[in-house]
XYZ file of C-alpha atoms in Angstrom:
202
model
C -14.617 7.858 -17.154
C -11.518 5.627 -17.259
C -10.486 6.807 -13.798
C -13.929 6.011 -12.377
C -13.719 2.525 -13.868
C -10.297 1.992 -12.266
C -11.596 3.130 -8.873
C -14.569 0.787 -9.187
C -12.310 -2.135 -10.011
C -10.038 -1.370 -7.070
C -12.873 -1.268 -4.550
C -14.635 -4.296 -5.996
C -11.442 -6.309 -5.563
C -11.758 -5.649 -1.838
C -15.470 -6.349 -1.586
C -15.336 -9.656 -3.509
C -18.767 -10.494 -4.855
C -20.644 -9.490 -1.711
C -21.443 -5.981 -2.910
C -21.111 -2.735 -0.993
C -23.422 -3.496 1.908
C -22.856 -1.787 5.235
C -22.031 -5.146 6.861
C -19.363 -5.926 4.278
C -17.858 -2.454 4.505
C -17.732 -2.669 8.289
C -16.197 -6.146 8.306
C -13.454 -5.131 5.901
C -13.013 -1.699 7.465
C -13.777 0.070 4.177
C -14.547 3.771 4.462
C -15.691 5.962 1.576
C -13.706 8.953 2.785
C -15.053 12.359 1.821
C -11.937 14.427 2.404
C -8.327 14.284 3.501
C -8.083 14.577 7.288
C -4.599 15.134 8.629
C -5.580 14.130 12.176
C -6.550 10.636 10.997
C -3.382 10.279 8.945
C -1.170 11.372 11.813
C -2.959 9.115 14.308
C -2.195 6.136 12.053
C 1.468 7.153 12.051
C 1.508 7.308 15.849
C -0.149 3.875 16.071
C 2.383 2.463 13.611
C 5.376 3.974 15.393
C 4.368 2.080 18.526
C 4.987 -1.096 16.524
C 7.989 -0.188 14.382
C 10.269 2.726 13.536
C 8.864 4.457 10.460
C 8.403 7.768 8.687
C 5.456 9.006 6.681
C 4.814 10.825 3.422
C 1.423 12.149 2.329
C 1.134 11.740 -1.432
C -0.694 14.418 -3.376
C -3.320 13.530 -5.962
C -0.798 14.164 -8.727
C 1.894 12.070 -7.054
C -0.436 9.100 -6.646
C -1.537 9.463 -10.268
C 2.141 9.319 -11.266
C 2.779 6.236 -9.116
C -0.148 4.431 -10.726
C 1.122 5.396 -14.189
C 4.765 4.423 -13.816
C 3.988 2.443 -16.932
C 0.686 2.264 -18.781
C 0.026 -1.461 -18.670
C -3.594 -1.668 -17.495
C -3.051 -4.634 -15.141
C -0.078 -2.964 -13.487
C -1.998 0.297 -13.156
C -4.786 -1.541 -11.345
C -2.282 -3.174 -8.993
C -0.424 0.053 -8.275
C -3.748 1.751 -7.561
C -4.684 -0.680 -4.795
C -5.302 1.040 -1.440
C -2.654 -1.015 0.384
C 0.663 -2.108 -1.094
C 3.942 -3.363 0.351
C 7.208 -2.937 -1.538
C 10.709 -4.017 -0.504
C 13.725 -2.579 -2.297
C 17.360 -3.682 -2.112
C 19.165 -0.535 -3.184
C 17.276 0.578 -6.283
C 15.853 -2.829 -7.183
C 12.408 -4.082 -6.275
C 12.689 -7.331 -4.305
C 9.120 -7.969 -3.254
C 5.682 -6.591 -4.117
C 2.412 -7.453 -2.402
C -1.059 -5.871 -2.639
C -4.236 -6.090 -0.586
C -6.273 -8.141 -3.050
C -3.794 -11.040 -2.701
C -4.125 -11.234 1.086
C -7.522 -12.739 1.712
C -7.538 -16.129 3.389
C -11.196 -16.330 4.395
C -14.413 -14.368 4.558
C -13.821 -10.985 6.210
C -10.182 -11.865 6.918
C -7.038 -10.232 5.638
C -3.834 -12.069 6.404
C -0.774 -10.607 4.720
C 1.206 -13.762 5.522
C -1.286 -16.350 4.359
C 1.260 -17.526 1.760
C 4.091 -17.412 4.347
C 5.886 -14.748 2.334
C 6.896 -12.930 5.516
C 8.365 -15.967 7.285
C 11.812 -14.912 6.031
C 13.664 -11.690 5.351
C 13.386 -10.386 2.765
C 9.912 -11.781 2.163
C 9.846 -14.565 -0.375
C 7.848 -13.874 -3.537
C 5.517 -16.836 -3.040
C 2.733 -14.706 -4.504
C 3.613 -13.454 -7.943
C 1.891 -10.093 -8.307
C 2.377 -8.885 -11.888
C 4.700 -5.920 -11.879
C 7.438 -4.308 -13.931
C 10.810 -4.211 -12.198
C 12.159 -1.834 -14.817
C 9.626 0.864 -13.968
C 9.120 0.035 -10.292
C 12.530 1.105 -9.033
C 13.231 3.044 -5.872
C 14.672 5.893 -7.929
C 11.360 6.214 -9.811
C 9.455 6.307 -6.536
C 11.807 8.919 -5.061
C 11.510 10.974 -8.255
C 7.766 11.163 -7.670
C 8.051 11.433 -3.881
C 11.072 13.721 -3.273
C 10.716 13.441 0.522
C 11.427 9.726 0.290
C 15.023 9.041 1.264
C 16.932 5.797 1.353
C 19.009 5.651 4.515
C 19.838 1.973 4.586
C 20.357 -0.965 2.278
C 16.707 -1.990 2.293
C 13.832 0.424 1.821
C 10.310 -0.731 2.597
C 7.240 1.206 1.468
C 3.699 0.668 2.669
C 1.147 2.574 0.619
C -1.975 2.919 2.729
C -5.269 4.763 2.999
C -8.012 5.392 5.534
C -10.291 3.831 2.906
C -8.893 0.544 4.241
C -7.456 1.455 7.638
C -7.838 -2.032 9.158
C -6.089 -3.712 6.246
C -3.416 -0.992 6.327
C -2.759 -1.614 10.021
C -2.379 -5.329 9.379
C 0.154 -4.551 6.644
C 2.182 -2.578 9.187
C 1.936 -5.522 11.598
C 3.274 -7.931 8.966
C 6.220 -5.701 8.072
C 6.973 -4.851 11.715
C 7.304 -8.544 12.524
C 9.361 -9.209 9.407
C 11.960 -6.481 9.997
C 12.044 -6.750 13.797
C 15.549 -6.356 15.156
C 17.079 -5.324 11.842
C 19.098 -2.119 11.475
C 19.441 -2.223 7.689
C 15.834 -1.249 6.801
C 14.116 2.103 6.341
C 10.335 1.898 6.536
C 8.150 4.573 4.952
C 4.381 4.884 5.085
C 2.881 6.589 2.043
C -0.645 7.859 2.608
C -2.876 8.238 -0.471
C -6.028 9.699 1.122
C -5.959 12.834 -1.021
C -6.212 10.730 -4.186
C -8.984 8.546 -2.786
C -11.003 11.425 -1.373
C -10.814 13.192 -4.732
C -11.918 10.251 -6.870
C -14.496 8.772 -4.516
C -16.318 12.095 -4.569
C -16.377 12.569 -8.347
């Protein structure tokens, strides 16, 4: 029951108060995915690689559960369960954290830079998303996602899902522009479709 409540909160944060009408879902690009489809995940990677050099990890249901529960503060769990998240690390330390429900600048619009966070590198924390730097370290993320490697000083993660493919693509756009021309950043896409498909169908 608690997990269903969390999922409901996460989706409602995307839909605002407009409900789950077909028009709203279409405008925001929200899809109630029924299953994990590797072809869709890989096509997103190909689209993203046209914009920026990146690698991808597909998180299992258990791995995404562990990421959400890095600590058990309910607000932080809701934030870490958002479909789209951007994290910048300098070495092991979290520098910047942004989530989809802080991006909206107008009806049916998602602008990751509406607070001008991405005007500089690293992005400035002009939006304070509650988080716990002690638990949200790169080493904790790599412990849960062993395929994740840090090759350079800065490691950038974009957690994304086909539940919100349009918003996910705009997150990639924002990061691609922000790290353009830099050779000290490793960008990883972390797909969470298995988690979403599992819980949306319960």
